[in-house]
């Protein structure tokens, strides 16, 4: 069994009278990429804020790297880092200056070479001495993440790391996250993009209505869908077109037949629809 670095049990949180998290439980393997998936307002940021000790829960418990967030917040903060949903870089400073500032605050040794390393990791060497106000969204995000990563935290929380990025920058971010996981960092990310979770995550939990309504590997989540179609593949378009026309009459056989797994998007929408139906029944 892989070691668990995060264990969350029965987490609850209300904002005034509005319950947002009702009963949230999950565990995360050390060194894995975990995605918390949910629509706008599902409570993803709330979970991240609680786990990173910025916000107190109303109930339940969470242990990170062996430390209880409620009683050992200081230790928890030492082994985690957070890149929030909204980029937190200083516009007036250059990329290098931003990193130097954070490194100095964290009292890192060999500051100059450490900063160079992170500039290179986040592919910002060329822009290192330019003011952040001239950076693109993708560059700001990468700088933000580099700032979070200085000091090599055990766990990195990334709240919607690719929201607002163009496809090219999104893919660059995915590569960066994968590189991190390869280095041994446990990555906890939130996303609304199903293809992002599908591509990146070792394990996915879907947050909806204040609870985790489904969890597992991307493959498991797709396989648990009850209805699957069958796809016929032909080795040329002409053949396929002919086949479509004549299949029933002439019985042209397919070159290969494979199971057509639903996309995670199908899984997500089906699960939410099931919930809606159930809640309606409950009300009746
Ligand atoms: N400080 C607050 N006071 C009152 N309500 C809040 C507060 N913070 C969040 N909420 C509400 O709690 C719910 C969950 O918010 P949260 O930001 O955790 O969702 P999210 O899943 O991160 O959404 P998004 O995808 O839009 O970032 C929302 O309905 C939000 O309006
Ligand atoms: Mg959020």
Tab-separated table of C-alpha atoms and ligand atoms in Angstrom:
chain	number	residue	atom	x	y	z
A	1	UNK	CA	0.000	0.000	0.000
A	2	UNK	CA	1.439	3.402	-0.925
A	3	UNK	CA	1.936	5.795	1.948
A	4	UNK	CA	-0.923	8.279	2.432
A	5	UNK	CA	0.249	11.864	2.671
A	6	UNK	CA	-3.197	13.421	3.067
A	7	UNK	CA	-6.133	11.903	4.940
A	8	UNK	CA	-9.361	13.868	5.038
A	9	UNK	CA	-12.349	12.612	6.983
A	10	UNK	CA	-15.868	14.011	7.260
A	11	UNK	CA	-14.912	17.603	6.543
A	12	UNK	CA	-17.707	20.136	7.067
A	13	UNK	CA	-17.891	23.840	6.387
A	14	UNK	CA	-20.729	26.363	6.226
A	15	UNK	CA	-20.540	30.032	5.342
A	16	UNK	CA	-23.060	31.510	7.789
A	17	UNK	CA	-26.125	29.306	7.338
A	18	UNK	CA	-25.096	27.954	3.938
A	19	UNK	CA	-23.471	24.524	4.083
A	20	UNK	CA	-20.802	24.160	1.400
A	21	UNK	CA	-18.964	21.039	2.567
A	22	UNK	CA	-21.277	18.500	4.204
A	23	UNK	CA	-19.152	15.391	4.535
A	24	UNK	CA	-15.959	15.330	2.497
A	25	UNK	CA	-13.542	12.414	2.847
A	26	UNK	CA	-10.648	11.227	0.694
A	27	UNK	CA	-7.034	10.114	0.942
A	28	UNK	CA	-4.047	10.924	-1.255
A	29	UNK	CA	-1.022	8.739	-1.986
A	30	UNK	CA	2.386	10.282	-1.434
A	31	UNK	CA	3.941	11.441	-4.696
A	32	UNK	CA	0.723	11.220	-6.712
A	33	UNK	CA	-1.262	13.808	-8.637
A	34	UNK	CA	-4.744	14.183	-7.153
A	35	UNK	CA	-7.481	16.184	-8.857
A	36	UNK	CA	-10.521	17.557	-7.071
A	37	UNK	CA	-13.093	18.090	-9.754
A	38	UNK	CA	-16.209	20.204	-9.410
A	39	UNK	CA	-18.346	22.891	-11.006
A	40	UNK	CA	-18.187	26.574	-10.073
A	41	UNK	CA	-19.082	27.018	-6.440
A	42	UNK	CA	-18.801	23.305	-5.575
A	43	UNK	CA	-16.394	24.122	-2.743
A	44	UNK	CA	-12.994	23.249	-4.256
A	45	UNK	CA	-11.265	26.422	-3.069
A	46	UNK	CA	-12.874	25.962	0.336
A	47	UNK	CA	-11.299	22.490	0.627
A	48	UNK	CA	-7.889	23.879	-0.379
A	49	UNK	CA	-8.168	26.769	2.079
A	50	UNK	CA	-9.010	24.386	4.914
A	51	UNK	CA	-6.200	21.962	4.085
A	52	UNK	CA	-3.662	24.765	3.783
A	53	UNK	CA	-4.828	26.083	7.197
A	54	UNK	CA	-6.098	29.423	5.841
A	55	UNK	CA	-9.624	28.559	6.955
A	56	UNK	CA	-10.982	26.516	9.869
A	57	UNK	CA	-13.422	23.701	9.211
A	58	UNK	CA	-16.610	23.294	11.258
A	59	UNK	CA	-16.160	19.557	11.620
A	60	UNK	CA	-14.206	16.523	10.493
A	61	UNK	CA	-10.463	16.126	10.422
A	62	UNK	CA	-7.481	16.243	8.107
A	63	UNK	CA	-3.953	14.966	8.540
A	64	UNK	CA	-1.145	16.077	6.211
A	65	UNK	CA	2.257	14.400	6.322
A	66	UNK	CA	1.344	13.042	9.755
A	67	UNK	CA	0.261	16.410	11.183
A	68	UNK	CA	-3.298	17.288	12.151
A	69	UNK	CA	-4.304	20.581	10.504
A	70	UNK	CA	-6.322	21.597	13.568
A	71	UNK	CA	-3.629	21.065	16.190
A	72	UNK	CA	-0.353	21.193	14.240
A	73	UNK	CA	-0.937	24.003	11.732
A	74	UNK	CA	2.655	25.234	11.972
A	75	UNK	CA	4.085	21.866	10.939
A	76	UNK	CA	1.518	21.517	8.172
A	77	UNK	CA	2.473	24.937	6.766
A	78	UNK	CA	6.118	23.877	6.701
A	79	UNK	CA	5.504	20.985	4.353
A	80	UNK	CA	2.942	22.501	1.989
A	81	UNK	CA	2.775	25.288	-0.521
A	82	UNK	CA	-0.199	26.930	-2.156
A	83	UNK	CA	-0.685	28.529	-5.535
A	84	UNK	CA	-4.049	30.208	-5.313
A	85	UNK	CA	-6.755	30.605	-7.910
A	86	UNK	CA	-5.698	34.192	-8.527
A	87	UNK	CA	-2.077	34.863	-9.378
A	88	UNK	CA	-0.121	36.492	-6.559
A	89	UNK	CA	2.992	37.915	-8.187
A	90	UNK	CA	4.256	41.450	-7.756
A	91	UNK	CA	3.754	43.380	-11.023
A	92	UNK	CA	6.380	46.038	-10.408
A	93	UNK	CA	9.192	43.573	-9.777
A	94	UNK	CA	10.915	41.410	-12.366
A	95	UNK	CA	10.511	37.633	-12.362
A	96	UNK	CA	13.939	37.242	-10.800
A	97	UNK	CA	13.189	39.841	-8.108
A	98	UNK	CA	9.933	38.100	-7.204
A	99	UNK	CA	11.791	34.820	-6.711
A	100	UNK	CA	14.620	36.492	-4.776
A	101	UNK	CA	12.072	38.090	-2.453
A	102	UNK	CA	10.305	34.819	-1.666
A	103	UNK	CA	13.614	32.963	-1.322
A	104	UNK	CA	14.840	35.568	1.161
A	105	UNK	CA	11.592	35.330	3.142
A	106	UNK	CA	12.000	31.560	3.276
A	107	UNK	CA	15.670	32.044	4.233
A	108	UNK	CA	16.857	29.690	1.509
A	109	UNK	CA	20.587	29.041	1.233
A	110	UNK	CA	22.475	29.711	-2.058
A	111	UNK	CA	19.743	32.115	-3.060
A	112	UNK	CA	21.152	33.213	-6.417
A	113	UNK	CA	21.726	29.727	-7.801
A	114	UNK	CA	18.400	28.509	-6.383
A	115	UNK	CA	16.614	31.357	-8.147
A	116	UNK	CA	18.414	30.516	-11.393
A	117	UNK	CA	17.303	26.903	-11.055
A	118	UNK	CA	13.657	27.856	-10.633
A	119	UNK	CA	13.809	30.366	-13.484
A	120	UNK	CA	15.062	27.586	-15.698
A	121	UNK	CA	12.519	25.051	-14.389
A	122	UNK	CA	9.683	27.440	-15.193
A	123	UNK	CA	11.268	28.402	-18.520
A	124	UNK	CA	11.481	32.072	-17.646
A	125	UNK	CA	15.235	32.613	-18.136
A	126	UNK	CA	14.722	34.941	-21.090
A	127	UNK	CA	12.138	37.029	-19.270
A	128	UNK	CA	13.882	36.915	-15.890
A	129	UNK	CA	14.860	40.585	-15.880
A	130	UNK	CA	11.636	41.956	-17.317
A	131	UNK	CA	8.901	43.430	-15.155
A	132	UNK	CA	6.059	41.008	-14.438
A	133	UNK	CA	3.610	43.633	-15.742
A	134	UNK	CA	4.877	42.706	-19.230
A	135	UNK	CA	4.354	38.927	-18.721
A	136	UNK	CA	1.578	36.891	-20.329
A	137	UNK	CA	-0.932	34.985	-18.190
A	138	UNK	CA	0.960	31.738	-18.695
A	139	UNK	CA	4.272	33.276	-17.658
A	140	UNK	CA	2.697	34.756	-14.521
A	141	UNK	CA	1.239	31.375	-13.606
A	142	UNK	CA	4.597	29.675	-14.060
A	143	UNK	CA	6.317	32.314	-11.944
A	144	UNK	CA	3.620	31.969	-9.290
A	145	UNK	CA	4.172	28.208	-9.169
A	146	UNK	CA	7.963	28.606	-9.054
A	147	UNK	CA	7.517	30.952	-6.073
A	148	UNK	CA	5.378	28.328	-4.337
A	149	UNK	CA	7.890	25.613	-5.053
A	150	UNK	CA	11.010	27.259	-3.743
A	151	UNK	CA	11.934	25.361	-0.617
A	152	UNK	CA	10.689	22.065	-2.087
A	153	UNK	CA	7.402	21.498	-0.277
A	154	UNK	CA	6.148	17.921	0.156
A	155	UNK	CA	2.695	18.908	-1.048
A	156	UNK	CA	1.756	21.548	-3.576
A	157	UNK	CA	-1.823	22.813	-3.750
A	158	UNK	CA	-2.728	24.233	-7.143
A	159	UNK	CA	-6.116	25.876	-7.321
A	160	UNK	CA	-7.226	25.841	-10.964
A	161	UNK	CA	-3.714	26.112	-12.382
A	162	UNK	CA	-4.782	26.442	-16.006
A	163	UNK	CA	-7.940	28.530	-15.853
A	164	UNK	CA	-7.569	31.366	-18.332
A	165	UNK	CA	-4.568	29.870	-20.128
A	166	UNK	CA	-4.521	29.250	-23.873
A	167	UNK	CA	-4.097	25.635	-25.052
A	168	UNK	CA	-0.336	26.009	-25.561
A	169	UNK	CA	0.247	27.381	-22.071
A	170	UNK	CA	-2.135	24.831	-20.627
A	171	UNK	CA	-0.058	22.013	-22.073
A	172	UNK	CA	3.137	23.673	-20.777
A	173	UNK	CA	1.543	23.782	-17.313
A	174	UNK	CA	0.580	20.113	-17.534
A	175	UNK	CA	4.193	19.249	-18.319
A	176	UNK	CA	5.368	21.291	-15.371
A	177	UNK	CA	2.971	19.493	-13.027
A	178	UNK	CA	4.125	16.122	-14.323
A	179	UNK	CA	7.768	17.106	-13.835
A	180	UNK	CA	6.956	18.025	-10.256
A	181	UNK	CA	5.330	14.703	-9.558
A	182	UNK	CA	8.367	12.961	-11.052
A	183	UNK	CA	10.529	14.835	-8.536
A	184	UNK	CA	8.366	13.347	-5.769
A	185	UNK	CA	6.122	16.299	-4.911
A	186	UNK	CA	2.527	15.358	-4.168
A	187	UNK	CA	0.280	17.599	-6.252
A	188	UNK	CA	-3.276	18.454	-5.202
A	189	UNK	CA	-5.018	20.345	-7.942
A	190	UNK	CA	-8.536	21.556	-8.491
A	191	UNK	CA	-10.013	21.899	-11.916
A	192	UNK	CA	-13.247	22.336	-13.776
A	193	UNK	CA	-11.685	20.821	-16.880
A	194	UNK	CA	-12.363	17.161	-17.206
A	195	UNK	CA	-9.728	16.580	-19.827
A	196	UNK	CA	-7.188	18.137	-17.479
A	197	UNK	CA	-8.042	15.713	-14.685
A	198	UNK	CA	-8.150	12.851	-17.154
A	199	UNK	CA	-4.737	13.677	-18.575
A	200	UNK	CA	-2.895	14.597	-15.391
A	201	UNK	CA	-4.363	12.905	-12.382
A	202	UNK	CA	-3.529	9.519	-10.905
A	203	UNK	CA	-6.688	9.782	-8.840
A	204	UNK	CA	-9.793	11.947	-9.146
A	205	UNK	CA	-12.486	12.885	-6.631
A	206	UNK	CA	-15.648	14.603	-7.829
A	207	UNK	CA	-17.088	17.154	-5.389
A	208	UNK	CA	-20.780	17.889	-5.761
A	209	UNK	CA	-23.489	18.949	-3.349
A	210	UNK	CA	-20.992	19.126	-0.473
A	211	UNK	CA	-19.823	15.523	-0.849
A	212	UNK	CA	-17.463	13.381	-2.882
A	213	UNK	CA	-19.919	11.673	-5.219
A	214	UNK	CA	-17.361	9.524	-7.041
A	215	UNK	CA	-13.649	8.834	-6.878
A	216	UNK	CA	-11.035	6.646	-8.466
A	217	UNK	CA	-8.494	6.523	-11.257
A	218	UNK	CA	-9.606	8.136	-14.534
A	219	UNK	CA	-9.856	4.619	-16.015
A	220	UNK	CA	-12.008	3.312	-13.149
A	221	UNK	CA	-14.349	6.295	-13.334
A	222	UNK	CA	-14.836	5.756	-17.024
A	223	UNK	CA	-15.359	2.013	-16.710
A	224	UNK	CA	-18.035	2.294	-14.063
A	225	UNK	CA	-20.325	3.938	-16.579
A	226	UNK	CA	-23.085	1.411	-17.262
A	227	UNK	CA	-23.675	2.145	-20.943
A	228	UNK	CA	-20.916	1.711	-23.462
A	229	UNK	CA	-21.144	1.905	-27.188
A	230	UNK	CA	-19.195	-0.116	-29.701
A	231	UNK	CA	-17.066	1.588	-32.323
A	232	UNK	CA	-16.211	0.011	-35.649
A	233	UNK	CA	-12.912	1.083	-37.219
A	234	UNK	CA	-12.164	0.891	-40.935
A	235	UNK	CA	-8.762	1.437	-42.499
A	236	UNK	CA	-9.975	3.997	-45.018
A	237	UNK	CA	-12.640	6.638	-45.184
A	238	UNK	CA	-14.000	5.305	-48.477
A	239	UNK	CA	-14.407	1.863	-46.994
A	240	UNK	CA	-16.051	3.292	-43.900
A	241	UNK	CA	-18.453	5.367	-45.995
A	242	UNK	CA	-19.289	2.406	-48.158
A	243	UNK	CA	-19.694	0.271	-45.109
A	244	UNK	CA	-22.044	2.700	-43.463
A	245	UNK	CA	-24.241	2.613	-46.557
A	246	UNK	CA	-24.043	-1.063	-47.195
A	247	UNK	CA	-23.307	-2.569	-43.810
A	248	UNK	CA	-26.707	-4.004	-43.169
A	249	UNK	CA	-27.314	-5.154	-46.752
A	250	UNK	CA	-23.898	-6.602	-47.552
A	251	UNK	CA	-22.422	-7.369	-44.166
A	252	UNK	CA	-19.004	-5.699	-44.667
A	253	UNK	CA	-16.949	-6.612	-41.625
A	254	UNK	CA	-15.020	-4.123	-39.494
A	255	UNK	CA	-11.221	-4.246	-39.366
A	256	UNK	CA	-11.266	-3.820	-35.630
A	257	UNK	CA	-13.851	-3.447	-32.919
A	258	UNK	CA	-13.044	-1.677	-29.710
A	259	UNK	CA	-14.939	-0.657	-26.649
A	260	UNK	CA	-15.872	2.965	-26.797
A	261	UNK	CA	-15.227	4.237	-23.273
A	262	UNK	CA	-17.150	7.341	-22.277
A	263	UNK	CA	-15.185	10.506	-21.673
A	264	UNK	CA	-14.875	11.764	-18.107
A	265	UNK	CA	-17.209	14.523	-19.185
A	266	UNK	CA	-19.907	11.865	-19.752
A	267	UNK	CA	-19.173	10.397	-16.306
A	268	UNK	CA	-19.424	13.774	-14.639
A	269	UNK	CA	-22.651	14.817	-16.328
A	270	UNK	CA	-24.306	11.422	-15.770
A	271	UNK	CA	-23.411	11.390	-12.079
A	272	UNK	CA	-24.790	14.879	-11.585
A	273	UNK	CA	-27.976	13.993	-13.461
A	274	UNK	CA	-28.416	10.871	-11.291
A	275	UNK	CA	-28.072	13.069	-8.208
A	276	UNK	CA	-30.655	15.529	-9.485
A	277	UNK	CA	-33.128	12.717	-10.132
A	278	UNK	CA	-32.526	11.227	-6.706
A	279	UNK	CA	-32.960	14.546	-4.928
A	280	UNK	CA	-36.194	15.106	-6.813
A	281	UNK	CA	-37.439	11.681	-5.686
A	282	UNK	CA	-36.443	12.471	-2.136
A	283	UNK	CA	-38.438	15.693	-2.269
A	284	UNK	CA	-41.513	13.817	-3.552
B	1	LIG	N1	-16.045	33.833	2.374
B	1	LIG	C1	-17.218	33.370	1.917
B	1	LIG	N2	-18.381	33.796	2.459
B	1	LIG	C2	-19.561	33.321	2.023
B	1	LIG	N3	-19.685	32.386	1.057
B	1	LIG	C3	-18.575	31.929	0.490
B	1	LIG	C4	-17.285	32.396	0.875
B	1	LIG	N4	-16.347	31.737	0.144
B	1	LIG	C5	-17.038	30.918	-0.678
B	1	LIG	N5	-18.371	31.027	-0.479
B	1	LIG	C6	-19.417	30.245	-1.174
B	1	LIG	O1	-19.133	28.870	-0.988
B	1	LIG	C7	-19.369	28.130	-2.166
B	1	LIG	C8	-18.108	27.381	-2.558
B	1	LIG	O2	-17.109	28.316	-2.914
B	1	LIG	P1	-15.677	27.879	-3.419
B	1	LIG	O3	-14.926	29.114	-3.739
B	1	LIG	O4	-15.076	26.943	-2.438
B	1	LIG	O5	-16.051	27.062	-4.739
B	1	LIG	P2	-15.135	26.576	-5.942
B	1	LIG	O6	-15.497	25.156	-6.187
B	1	LIG	O7	-13.728	26.899	-5.674
B	1	LIG	O8	-15.684	27.463	-7.156
B	1	LIG	P3	-14.902	28.040	-8.444
B	1	LIG	O9	-14.832	26.914	-9.426
B	1	LIG	O10	-15.799	29.122	-8.946
B	1	LIG	O11	-13.569	28.549	-8.013
B	1	LIG	C9	-19.855	29.135	-3.196
B	1	LIG	O12	-21.261	29.088	-3.224
B	1	LIG	C10	-19.369	30.461	-2.674
B	1	LIG	O13	-20.244	31.485	-3.053
B	2	LIG	MG1	-12.309	28.050	-6.611
